[in-house]
Amino acid sequence: MVANSKSDAYASAGVDITAGYKAVELMKQHIAKTMTPGALSDIGGFGGLFELDLNGIEKPVLVSGTDGVGTKLKLAFLLDKHNTIGIDCVAMCVNDIICCGARPLYFLDYIACGKNVPEKIAQIVEGVAEGCVQSGAALIGGETAEMPGFYSEDEYDLAGYSTGVVDKNKIIDPNKMFEGDVIIALPSSGVHSNGFSLVRKVFDVENEDITSAVSELDGKSIGETLLTPTKIYVKPVLKLIENVSVKAISHITGGGFYENIPRSIPDGFGAKIDKSAVKVLPIFDLIAKRGNISEHDMFNTFNMGVGMSIVVPASEQDKALDILKANSEDAYVIGEIVKSDEKIEIC
């Protein structure tokens, strides 16, 4: 804390700058866990510094992604659990940039709140730091904005930004795709971080009990299940890319299968998904049942148990599955690439 840095006038308007200093001190222990050799800056400066190691990279290309957590935050507010939501924020960014084949380098977060409670802010950053550890990214900076009158005192918003690097001649290129290539699924950990406006409506989370055990969820509560952090796929996917000819990667987020898988399919081809092969998680069956939601709308909104899909040559299918399973991914085949004017068919 800077000596004599205290504004009574600002505090009377609802902004306590000393709380910000305390929050920074509390979060430093979590940030320290994320430091990688390229991270040069300490938290508290005006910009985050990162020294780029280009050894082994002929033509470096920076790949950036930014995202937030969406209304999943409402679950964190309701359950008063704030130390995992940051994992979601990191995941939504790094899972996107890995689709290009890029290795995440660093991450920055932005937290806007109605009232800066240092302990709560530190819990949020604890989750961000854990997400950075899981993805190998350094947390090199961030911003906490106290905005009374804009947010209620017990609410906040969380967004993030990540940059990665990939050699230009190793960028994932869907144009190398052929008929007969196989589509591999990487299981999700749950609903991840999209579709929560519908989820909250289905379960009426603001008014109904979401803390009691539910038989359909193996004894877990709806709240606990929904707040499960988004899975981060960076490390197993990087290992796969090193050893297999990966043709395309899709991060299954908002819009589900119908919106995300076609984004990595070139014209003239389509993804033929075997619906019976998809290992749908119980939470999605419960959402469909409680909300009376059609199968099409479920696949057009949620990941349905598949957080990421990867296209590889049929000749490398077994090798790809072995590598992914050796890196703790229970991967399996859900379809193939076909010649088609329809980008995706689920049958």
mmCIF file of N, CA and C in Angstrom, residues 39-163:
data_model
loop_
_atom_site.group_PDB
_atom_site.id
_atom_site.type_symbol
_atom_site.label_atom_id
_atom_site.label_comp_id
_atom_site.label_asym_id
_atom_site.label_seq_id
_atom_site.Cartn_x
_atom_site.Cartn_y
_atom_site.Cartn_z
ATOM 1 N N ALA A 39 7.657 -14.767 -17.966
ATOM 2 C CA ALA A 39 6.982 -13.710 -17.221
ATOM 3 C C ALA A 39 8.002 -12.818 -16.531
ATOM 4 N N LEU A 40 7.982 -11.533 -16.863
ATOM 5 C CA LEU A 40 8.972 -10.598 -16.332
ATOM 6 C C LEU A 40 8.396 -9.603 -15.339
ATOM 7 N N SER A 41 7.077 -9.395 -15.387
ATOM 8 C CA SER A 41 6.499 -8.318 -14.587
ATOM 9 C C SER A 41 5.895 -8.825 -13.293
ATOM 10 N N ASP A 42 5.864 -7.934 -12.308
ATOM 11 C CA ASP A 42 5.206 -8.208 -11.041
ATOM 12 C C ASP A 42 3.842 -7.527 -11.074
ATOM 13 N N ILE A 43 2.881 -8.078 -10.344
ATOM 14 C CA ILE A 43 1.548 -7.486 -10.328
ATOM 15 C C ILE A 43 1.602 -6.109 -9.672
ATOM 16 N N GLY A 44 0.954 -5.147 -10.278
ATOM 17 C CA GLY A 44 0.935 -3.804 -9.726
ATOM 18 C C GLY A 44 1.469 -2.762 -10.687
ATOM 19 N N GLY A 45 2.130 -3.200 -11.756
ATOM 20 C CA GLY A 45 2.633 -2.264 -12.745
ATOM 21 C C GLY A 45 1.529 -1.860 -13.709
ATOM 22 N N PHE A 46 1.867 -1.033 -14.667
ATOM 23 C CA PHE A 46 0.871 -0.545 -15.620
ATOM 24 C C PHE A 46 0.675 -1.498 -16.798
ATOM 25 N N GLY A 47 1.628 -2.367 -17.038
ATOM 26 C CA GLY A 47 1.514 -3.319 -18.139
ATOM 27 C C GLY A 47 2.178 -4.625 -17.767
ATOM 28 N N GLY A 48 1.668 -5.719 -18.329
ATOM 29 C CA GLY A 48 2.265 -7.027 -18.085
ATOM 30 C C GLY A 48 3.351 -7.308 -19.105
ATOM 31 N N LEU A 49 4.498 -7.730 -18.642
ATOM 32 C CA LEU A 49 5.645 -7.972 -19.514
ATOM 33 C C LEU A 49 5.874 -9.466 -19.693
ATOM 34 N N PHE A 50 6.170 -9.860 -20.922
ATOM 35 C CA PHE A 50 6.445 -11.262 -21.205
ATOM 36 C C PHE A 50 7.512 -11.354 -22.276
ATOM 37 N N GLU A 51 8.591 -12.082 -21.968
ATOM 38 C CA GLU A 51 9.692 -12.270 -22.913
ATOM 39 C C GLU A 51 9.411 -13.515 -23.752
ATOM 40 N N LEU A 52 9.309 -13.329 -25.053
ATOM 41 C CA LEU A 52 8.931 -14.420 -25.955
ATOM 42 C C LEU A 52 10.147 -15.252 -26.344
ATOM 43 N N ASP A 53 10.108 -16.533 -26.017
ATOM 44 C CA ASP A 53 11.168 -17.468 -26.405
ATOM 45 C C ASP A 53 10.800 -18.075 -27.756
ATOM 46 N N LEU A 54 11.569 -17.751 -28.786
ATOM 47 C CA LEU A 54 11.261 -18.203 -30.143
ATOM 48 C C LEU A 54 12.134 -19.369 -30.598
ATOM 49 N N ASN A 55 12.809 -20.005 -29.675
ATOM 50 C CA ASN A 55 13.629 -21.162 -30.033
ATOM 51 C C ASN A 55 12.755 -22.255 -30.650
ATOM 52 N N GLY A 56 13.150 -22.714 -31.828
ATOM 53 C CA GLY A 56 12.421 -23.773 -32.506
ATOM 54 C C GLY A 56 11.217 -23.296 -33.294
ATOM 55 N N ILE A 57 10.975 -22.002 -33.299
ATOM 56 C CA ILE A 57 9.842 -21.444 -34.043
ATOM 57 C C ILE A 57 10.379 -20.594 -35.194
ATOM 58 N N GLU A 58 10.131 -21.027 -36.415
ATOM 59 C CA GLU A 58 10.665 -20.320 -37.581
ATOM 60 C C GLU A 58 9.903 -19.042 -37.890
ATOM 61 N N LYS A 59 8.581 -19.132 -37.899
ATOM 62 C CA LYS A 59 7.743 -17.970 -38.211
ATOM 63 C C LYS A 59 6.662 -17.832 -37.133
ATOM 64 N N PRO A 60 6.980 -17.118 -36.057
ATOM 65 C CA PRO A 60 6.025 -17.016 -34.947
ATOM 66 C C PRO A 60 4.776 -16.221 -35.303
ATOM 67 N N VAL A 61 3.642 -16.760 -34.941
ATOM 68 C CA VAL A 61 2.353 -16.081 -35.114
ATOM 69 C C VAL A 61 1.685 -16.020 -33.740
ATOM 70 N N LEU A 62 1.283 -14.822 -33.333
ATOM 71 C CA LEU A 62 0.581 -14.664 -32.066
ATOM 72 C C LEU A 62 -0.909 -14.898 -32.283
ATOM 73 N N VAL A 63 -1.508 -15.636 -31.379
ATOM 74 C CA VAL A 63 -2.935 -15.947 -31.440
ATOM 75 C C VAL A 63 -3.570 -15.485 -30.127
ATOM 76 N N SER A 64 -4.608 -14.663 -30.217
ATOM 77 C CA SER A 64 -5.214 -14.098 -29.018
ATOM 78 C C SER A 64 -6.682 -14.467 -28.910
ATOM 79 N N GLY A 65 -7.156 -14.547 -27.687
ATOM 80 C CA GLY A 65 -8.560 -14.836 -27.434
ATOM 81 C C GLY A 65 -9.035 -14.118 -26.190
ATOM 82 N N THR A 66 -10.278 -13.688 -26.197
ATOM 83 C CA THR A 66 -10.851 -13.018 -25.025
ATOM 84 C C THR A 66 -12.275 -13.497 -24.811
ATOM 85 N N ASP A 67 -12.702 -13.578 -23.568
ATOM 86 C CA ASP A 67 -14.040 -14.067 -23.266
ATOM 87 C C ASP A 67 -14.355 -13.800 -21.804
ATOM 88 N N GLY A 68 -15.582 -14.080 -21.434
ATOM 89 C CA GLY A 68 -16.006 -13.972 -20.048
ATOM 90 C C GLY A 68 -16.627 -15.276 -19.599
ATOM 91 N N VAL A 69 -17.357 -15.226 -18.506
ATOM 92 C CA VAL A 69 -17.968 -16.428 -17.945
ATOM 93 C C VAL A 69 -19.473 -16.423 -18.164
ATOM 94 N N GLY A 70 -20.042 -15.275 -18.495
ATOM 95 C CA GLY A 70 -21.476 -15.197 -18.720
ATOM 96 C C GLY A 70 -22.282 -15.320 -17.440
ATOM 97 N N THR A 71 -23.533 -15.735 -17.579
ATOM 98 C CA THR A 71 -24.416 -15.749 -16.413
ATOM 99 C C THR A 71 -24.193 -16.955 -15.501
ATOM 100 N N LYS A 72 -23.186 -17.755 -15.800
ATOM 101 C CA LYS A 72 -22.776 -18.781 -14.834
ATOM 102 C C LYS A 72 -22.349 -18.113 -13.526
ATOM 103 N N LEU A 73 -21.930 -16.857 -13.628
ATOM 104 C CA LEU A 73 -21.562 -16.105 -12.436
ATOM 105 C C LEU A 73 -22.697 -16.073 -11.412
ATOM 106 N N LYS A 74 -23.947 -16.076 -11.894
ATOM 107 C CA LYS A 74 -25.083 -16.054 -10.977
ATOM 108 C C LYS A 74 -25.060 -17.244 -10.022
ATOM 109 N N LEU A 75 -24.567 -18.391 -10.517
ATOM 110 C CA LEU A 75 -24.460 -19.572 -9.652
ATOM 111 C C LEU A 75 -23.422 -19.357 -8.559
ATOM 112 N N ALA A 76 -22.322 -18.710 -8.928
ATOM 113 C CA ALA A 76 -21.290 -18.406 -7.935
ATOM 114 C C ALA A 76 -21.840 -17.472 -6.865
ATOM 115 N N PHE A 77 -22.652 -16.490 -7.273
ATOM 116 C CA PHE A 77 -23.254 -15.576 -6.302
ATOM 117 C C PHE A 77 -24.198 -16.330 -5.372
ATOM 118 N N LEU A 78 -25.076 -17.137 -5.972
ATOM 119 C CA LEU A 78 -26.079 -17.848 -5.188
ATOM 120 C C LEU A 78 -25.467 -18.825 -4.193
ATOM 121 N N LEU A 79 -24.400 -19.507 -4.619
ATOM 122 C CA LEU A 79 -23.766 -20.520 -3.768
ATOM 123 C C LEU A 79 -22.633 -19.943 -2.929
ATOM 124 N N ASP A 80 -22.336 -18.662 -3.161
ATOM 125 C CA ASP A 80 -21.251 -17.979 -2.455
ATOM 126 C C ASP A 80 -19.942 -18.772 -2.558
ATOM 127 N N LYS A 81 -19.662 -19.229 -3.779
ATOM 128 C CA LYS A 81 -18.426 -19.971 -4.052
ATOM 129 C C LYS A 81 -17.731 -19.277 -5.216
ATOM 130 N N HIS A 82 -16.538 -18.756 -4.968
ATOM 131 C CA HIS A 82 -15.908 -17.874 -5.945
ATOM 132 C C HIS A 82 -14.511 -18.321 -6.394
ATOM 133 N N ASN A 83 -14.033 -19.447 -5.901
ATOM 134 C CA ASN A 83 -12.652 -19.837 -6.192
ATOM 135 C C ASN A 83 -12.499 -20.784 -7.380
ATOM 136 N N THR A 84 -13.586 -21.043 -8.113
ATOM 137 C CA THR A 84 -13.470 -21.887 -9.311
ATOM 138 C C THR A 84 -13.912 -21.165 -10.581
ATOM 139 N N ILE A 85 -14.673 -20.104 -10.440
ATOM 140 C CA ILE A 85 -15.226 -19.423 -11.610
ATOM 141 C C ILE A 85 -14.124 -18.850 -12.500
ATOM 142 N N GLY A 86 -12.972 -18.552 -11.896
ATOM 143 C CA GLY A 86 -11.835 -18.059 -12.667
ATOM 144 C C GLY A 86 -11.268 -19.104 -13.612
ATOM 145 N N ILE A 87 -11.399 -20.381 -13.255
ATOM 146 C CA ILE A 87 -10.966 -21.457 -14.152
ATOM 147 C C ILE A 87 -11.774 -21.388 -15.439
ATOM 148 N N ASP A 88 -13.076 -21.140 -15.290
ATOM 149 C CA ASP A 88 -13.945 -21.008 -16.467
ATOM 150 C C ASP A 88 -13.469 -19.886 -17.374
ATOM 151 N N CYS A 89 -13.104 -18.765 -16.776
ATOM 152 C CA CYS A 89 -12.688 -17.607 -17.560
ATOM 153 C C CYS A 89 -11.442 -17.922 -18.380
ATOM 154 N N VAL A 90 -10.469 -18.548 -17.756
ATOM 155 C CA VAL A 90 -9.248 -18.928 -18.468
ATOM 156 C C VAL A 90 -9.573 -19.946 -19.557
ATOM 157 N N ALA A 91 -10.390 -20.939 -19.204
ATOM 158 C CA ALA A 91 -10.724 -22.008 -20.150
ATOM 159 C C ALA A 91 -11.359 -21.476 -21.419
ATOM 160 N N MET A 92 -12.272 -20.527 -21.269
ATOM 161 C CA MET A 92 -12.980 -20.009 -22.436
ATOM 162 C C MET A 92 -12.042 -19.303 -23.405
ATOM 163 N N CYS A 93 -10.928 -18.817 -22.911
ATOM 164 C CA CYS A 93 -9.943 -18.145 -23.768
ATOM 165 C C CYS A 93 -8.923 -19.132 -24.334
ATOM 166 N N VAL A 94 -8.290 -19.910 -23.469
ATOM 167 C CA VAL A 94 -7.202 -20.785 -23.935
ATOM 168 C C VAL A 94 -7.710 -21.956 -24.760
ATOM 169 N N ASN A 95 -8.930 -22.439 -24.468
ATOM 170 C CA ASN A 95 -9.493 -23.514 -25.290
ATOM 171 C C ASN A 95 -9.792 -23.032 -26.704
ATOM 172 N N ASP A 96 -10.018 -21.738 -26.854
ATOM 173 C CA ASP A 96 -10.215 -21.183 -28.195
ATOM 174 C C ASP A 96 -8.911 -21.101 -28.968
ATOM 175 N N ILE A 97 -7.863 -20.588 -28.330
ATOM 176 C CA ILE A 97 -6.630 -20.380 -29.092
ATOM 177 C C ILE A 97 -5.896 -21.684 -29.387
ATOM 178 N N ILE A 98 -6.162 -22.725 -28.582
ATOM 179 C CA ILE A 98 -5.529 -24.014 -28.879
ATOM 180 C C ILE A 98 -6.109 -24.613 -30.153
ATOM 181 N N CYS A 99 -7.290 -24.149 -30.575
ATOM 182 C CA CYS A 99 -7.900 -24.653 -31.812
ATOM 183 C C CYS A 99 -7.070 -24.292 -33.038
ATOM 184 N N CYS A 100 -6.208 -23.287 -32.908
ATOM 185 C CA CYS A 100 -5.287 -22.924 -33.997
ATOM 186 C C CYS A 100 -3.963 -23.670 -33.878
ATOM 187 N N GLY A 101 -3.808 -24.379 -32.768
ATOM 188 C CA GLY A 101 -2.538 -25.052 -32.512
ATOM 189 C C GLY A 101 -1.591 -24.223 -31.686
ATOM 190 N N ALA A 102 -2.080 -23.097 -31.149
ATOM 191 C CA ALA A 102 -1.216 -22.180 -30.406
ATOM 192 C C ALA A 102 -1.045 -22.593 -28.946
ATOM 193 N N ARG A 103 0.149 -22.363 -28.434
ATOM 194 C CA ARG A 103 0.448 -22.598 -27.017
ATOM 195 C C ARG A 103 0.227 -21.310 -26.245
ATOM 196 N N PRO A 104 -0.666 -21.314 -25.255
ATOM 197 C CA PRO A 104 -0.905 -20.095 -24.471
ATOM 198 C C PRO A 104 0.360 -19.643 -23.742
ATOM 199 N N LEU A 105 0.610 -18.347 -23.794
ATOM 200 C CA LEU A 105 1.774 -17.767 -23.140
ATOM 201 C C LEU A 105 1.406 -17.075 -21.834
ATOM 202 N N TYR A 106 0.402 -16.215 -21.917
ATOM 203 C CA TYR A 106 0.035 -15.444 -20.729
ATOM 204 C C TYR A 106 -1.451 -15.104 -20.734
ATOM 205 N N PHE A 107 -1.911 -14.626 -19.584
ATOM 206 C CA PHE A 107 -3.324 -14.328 -19.381
ATOM 207 C C PHE A 107 -3.451 -13.066 -18.547
ATOM 208 N N LEU A 108 -4.482 -12.268 -18.833
ATOM 209 C CA LEU A 108 -4.847 -11.117 -18.020
ATOM 210 C C LEU A 108 -6.332 -11.187 -17.714
ATOM 211 N N ASP A 109 -6.714 -10.748 -16.513
ATOM 212 C CA ASP A 109 -8.132 -10.779 -16.139
ATOM 213 C C ASP A 109 -8.651 -9.378 -15.843
ATOM 214 N N TYR A 110 -9.979 -9.260 -15.890
ATOM 215 C CA TYR A 110 -10.654 -8.007 -15.551
ATOM 216 C C TYR A 110 -11.846 -8.339 -14.674
ATOM 217 N N ILE A 111 -11.870 -7.773 -13.474
ATOM 218 C CA ILE A 111 -12.953 -7.990 -12.530
ATOM 219 C C ILE A 111 -13.605 -6.652 -12.224
ATOM 220 N N ALA A 112 -14.888 -6.552 -12.485
ATOM 221 C CA ALA A 112 -15.653 -5.354 -12.139
ATOM 222 C C ALA A 112 -16.663 -5.738 -11.067
ATOM 223 N N CYS A 113 -16.731 -4.963 -9.998
ATOM 224 C CA CYS A 113 -17.582 -5.337 -8.876
ATOM 225 C C CYS A 113 -18.292 -4.120 -8.290
ATOM 226 N N GLY A 114 -19.364 -4.395 -7.556
ATOM 227 C CA GLY A 114 -20.081 -3.320 -6.884
ATOM 228 C C GLY A 114 -19.370 -2.871 -5.623
ATOM 229 N N LYS A 115 -18.741 -3.810 -4.945
ATOM 230 C CA LYS A 115 -17.977 -3.503 -3.742
ATOM 231 C C LYS A 115 -16.760 -4.408 -3.693
ATOM 232 N N ASN A 116 -15.605 -3.833 -3.511
ATOM 233 C CA ASN A 116 -14.364 -4.603 -3.469
ATOM 234 C C ASN A 116 -14.195 -5.225 -2.084
ATOM 235 N N VAL A 117 -14.492 -6.504 -1.997
ATOM 236 C CA VAL A 117 -14.232 -7.275 -0.779
ATOM 237 C C VAL A 117 -12.945 -8.047 -1.055
ATOM 238 N N PRO A 118 -11.818 -7.645 -0.481
ATOM 239 C CA PRO A 118 -10.515 -8.223 -0.848
ATOM 240 C C PRO A 118 -10.490 -9.746 -0.821
ATOM 241 N N GLU A 119 -11.099 -10.337 0.188
ATOM 242 C CA GLU A 119 -11.071 -11.794 0.306
ATOM 243 C C GLU A 119 -11.805 -12.456 -0.863
ATOM 244 N N LYS A 120 -12.915 -11.860 -1.288
ATOM 245 C CA LYS A 120 -13.674 -12.415 -2.412
ATOM 246 C C LYS A 120 -12.888 -12.255 -3.713
ATOM 247 N N ILE A 121 -12.293 -11.093 -3.913
ATOM 248 C CA ILE A 121 -11.492 -10.857 -5.116
ATOM 249 C C ILE A 121 -10.335 -11.847 -5.175
ATOM 250 N N ALA A 122 -9.712 -12.100 -4.028
ATOM 251 C CA ALA A 122 -8.600 -13.056 -3.983
ATOM 252 C C ALA A 122 -9.078 -14.462 -4.334
ATOM 253 N N GLN A 123 -10.281 -14.822 -3.903
ATOM 254 C CA GLN A 123 -10.831 -16.133 -4.251
ATOM 255 C C GLN A 123 -11.058 -16.251 -5.754
ATOM 256 N N ILE A 124 -11.565 -15.194 -6.367
ATOM 257 C CA ILE A 124 -11.770 -15.202 -7.815
ATOM 258 C C ILE A 124 -10.438 -15.414 -8.528
ATOM 259 N N VAL A 125 -9.426 -14.671 -8.098
ATOM 260 C CA VAL A 125 -8.108 -14.764 -8.728
ATOM 261 C C VAL A 125 -7.466 -16.117 -8.453
ATOM 262 N N GLU A 126 -7.795 -16.735 -7.330
ATOM 263 C CA GLU A 126 -7.309 -18.091 -7.049
ATOM 264 C C GLU A 126 -7.729 -19.038 -8.165
ATOM 265 N N GLY A 127 -8.988 -18.908 -8.615
ATOM 266 C CA GLY A 127 -9.469 -19.735 -9.718
ATOM 267 C C GLY A 127 -8.788 -19.400 -11.025
ATOM 268 N N VAL A 128 -8.598 -18.104 -11.284
ATOM 269 C CA VAL A 128 -7.890 -17.678 -12.495
ATOM 270 C C VAL A 128 -6.486 -18.274 -12.512
ATOM 271 N N ALA A 129 -5.810 -18.200 -11.384
ATOM 272 C CA ALA A 129 -4.457 -18.736 -11.298
ATOM 273 C C ALA A 129 -4.434 -20.238 -11.539
ATOM 274 N N GLU A 130 -5.418 -20.953 -10.999
ATOM 275 C CA GLU A 130 -5.489 -22.403 -11.213
ATOM 276 C C GLU A 130 -5.691 -22.713 -12.692
ATOM 277 N N GLY A 131 -6.531 -21.930 -13.357
ATOM 278 C CA GLY A 131 -6.724 -22.114 -14.791
ATOM 279 C C GLY A 131 -5.444 -21.864 -15.564
ATOM 280 N N CYS A 132 -4.683 -20.879 -15.132
ATOM 281 C CA CYS A 132 -3.408 -20.589 -15.786
ATOM 282 C C CYS A 132 -2.413 -21.729 -15.583
ATOM 283 N N VAL A 133 -2.379 -22.285 -14.396
ATOM 284 C CA VAL A 133 -1.502 -23.428 -14.127
ATOM 285 C C VAL A 133 -1.891 -24.605 -15.025
ATOM 286 N N GLN A 134 -3.186 -24.869 -15.138
ATOM 287 C CA GLN A 134 -3.647 -25.982 -15.960
ATOM 288 C C GLN A 134 -3.308 -25.802 -17.436
ATOM 289 N N SER A 135 -3.226 -24.569 -17.886
ATOM 290 C CA SER A 135 -2.969 -24.303 -19.307
ATOM 291 C C SER A 135 -1.529 -23.908 -19.597
ATOM 292 N N GLY A 136 -0.716 -23.753 -18.551
ATOM 293 C CA GLY A 136 0.679 -23.371 -18.752
ATOM 294 C C GLY A 136 0.880 -21.904 -19.081
ATOM 295 N N ALA A 137 -0.118 -21.068 -18.788
ATOM 296 C CA ALA A 137 -0.029 -19.635 -19.061
ATOM 297 C C ALA A 137 0.344 -18.880 -17.793
ATOM 298 N N ALA A 138 1.092 -17.803 -17.947
ATOM 299 C CA ALA A 138 1.443 -16.955 -16.814
ATOM 300 C C ALA A 138 0.386 -15.874 -16.636
ATOM 301 N N LEU A 139 -0.025 -15.648 -15.411
ATOM 302 C CA LEU A 139 -0.943 -14.554 -15.102
ATOM 303 C C LEU A 139 -0.104 -13.307 -14.863
ATOM 304 N N ILE A 140 0.001 -12.459 -15.886
ATOM 305 C CA ILE A 140 0.950 -11.335 -15.821
ATOM 306 C C ILE A 140 0.297 -9.993 -15.533
ATOM 307 N N GLY A 141 -1.012 -9.960 -15.354
ATOM 308 C CA GLY A 141 -1.646 -8.689 -15.041
ATOM 309 C C GLY A 141 -3.146 -8.805 -14.964
ATOM 310 N N GLY A 142 -3.776 -7.698 -14.625
ATOM 311 C CA GLY A 142 -5.223 -7.680 -14.530
ATOM 312 C C GLY A 142 -5.712 -6.346 -14.009
ATOM 313 N N GLU A 143 -6.991 -6.249 -13.811
ATOM 314 C CA GLU A 143 -7.604 -5.014 -13.332
ATOM 315 C C GLU A 143 -8.823 -5.354 -12.498
ATOM 316 N N THR A 144 -8.950 -4.675 -11.364
ATOM 317 C CA THR A 144 -10.149 -4.772 -10.544
ATOM 318 C C THR A 144 -10.773 -3.393 -10.470
ATOM 319 N N ALA A 145 -12.015 -3.276 -10.921
ATOM 320 C CA ALA A 145 -12.709 -1.993 -10.940
ATOM 321 C C ALA A 145 -13.896 -2.040 -9.981
ATOM 322 N N GLU A 146 -13.877 -1.166 -8.995
ATOM 323 C CA GLU A 146 -14.998 -1.057 -8.062
ATOM 324 C C GLU A 146 -15.983 -0.034 -8.627
ATOM 325 N N MET A 147 -17.226 -0.479 -8.895
ATOM 326 C CA MET A 147 -18.189 0.356 -9.618
ATOM 327 C C MET A 147 -19.528 0.392 -8.883
ATOM 328 N N PRO A 148 -19.581 1.075 -7.730
ATOM 329 C CA PRO A 148 -20.830 1.159 -6.969
ATOM 330 C C PRO A 148 -21.915 1.866 -7.776
ATOM 331 N N GLY A 149 -23.127 1.357 -7.659
ATOM 332 C CA GLY A 149 -24.225 1.940 -8.400
ATOM 333 C C GLY A 149 -24.400 1.326 -9.776
ATOM 334 N N PHE A 150 -23.369 0.661 -10.263
ATOM 335 C CA PHE A 150 -23.438 -0.026 -11.553
ATOM 336 C C PHE A 150 -23.693 -1.510 -11.333
ATOM 337 N N TYR A 151 -22.967 -2.094 -10.379
ATOM 338 C CA TYR A 151 -23.203 -3.473 -9.939
ATOM 339 C C TYR A 151 -23.718 -3.416 -8.504
ATOM 340 N N SER A 152 -24.532 -4.389 -8.127
ATOM 341 C CA SER A 152 -24.924 -4.485 -6.721
ATOM 342 C C SER A 152 -23.710 -4.910 -5.909
ATOM 343 N N GLU A 153 -23.755 -4.693 -4.613
ATOM 344 C CA GLU A 153 -22.571 -4.895 -3.773
ATOM 345 C C GLU A 153 -22.062 -6.332 -3.782
ATOM 346 N N ASP A 154 -22.958 -7.312 -3.976
ATOM 347 C CA ASP A 154 -22.529 -8.712 -3.892
ATOM 348 C C ASP A 154 -22.317 -9.349 -5.259
ATOM 349 N N GLU A 155 -22.289 -8.530 -6.327
ATOM 350 C CA GLU A 155 -22.110 -9.082 -7.660
ATOM 351 C C GLU A 155 -20.863 -8.524 -8.339
ATOM 352 N N TYR A 156 -20.400 -9.262 -9.349
ATOM 353 C CA TYR A 156 -19.225 -8.849 -10.110
ATOM 354 C C TYR A 156 -19.300 -9.451 -11.506
ATOM 355 N N ASP A 157 -18.479 -8.948 -12.387
ATOM 356 C CA ASP A 157 -18.315 -9.554 -13.706
ATOM 357 C C ASP A 157 -16.856 -9.921 -13.870
ATOM 358 N N LEU A 158 -16.604 -10.925 -14.685
ATOM 359 C CA LEU A 158 -15.250 -11.431 -14.869
ATOM 360 C C LEU A 158 -14.998 -11.712 -16.338
ATOM 361 N N ALA A 159 -13.927 -11.162 -16.860
ATOM 362 C CA ALA A 159 -13.537 -11.404 -18.249
ATOM 363 C C ALA A 159 -12.026 -11.579 -18.305
ATOM 364 N N GLY A 160 -11.550 -12.135 -19.404
ATOM 365 C CA GLY A 160 -10.115 -12.377 -19.509
ATOM 366 C C GLY A 160 -9.628 -12.318 -20.940
ATOM 367 N N TYR A 161 -8.331 -12.393 -21.055
ATOM 368 C CA TYR A 161 -7.668 -12.289 -22.361
ATOM 369 C C TYR A 161 -6.396 -13.125 -22.317
ATOM 370 N N SER A 162 -6.134 -13.866 -23.381
ATOM 371 C CA SER A 162 -4.923 -14.676 -23.445
ATOM 372 C C SER A 162 -4.270 -14.560 -24.815
ATOM 373 N N THR A 163 -2.953 -14.645 -24.819
ATOM 374 C CA THR A 163 -2.195 -14.677 -26.070
ATOM 375 C C THR A 163 -1.318 -15.927 -26.084
#
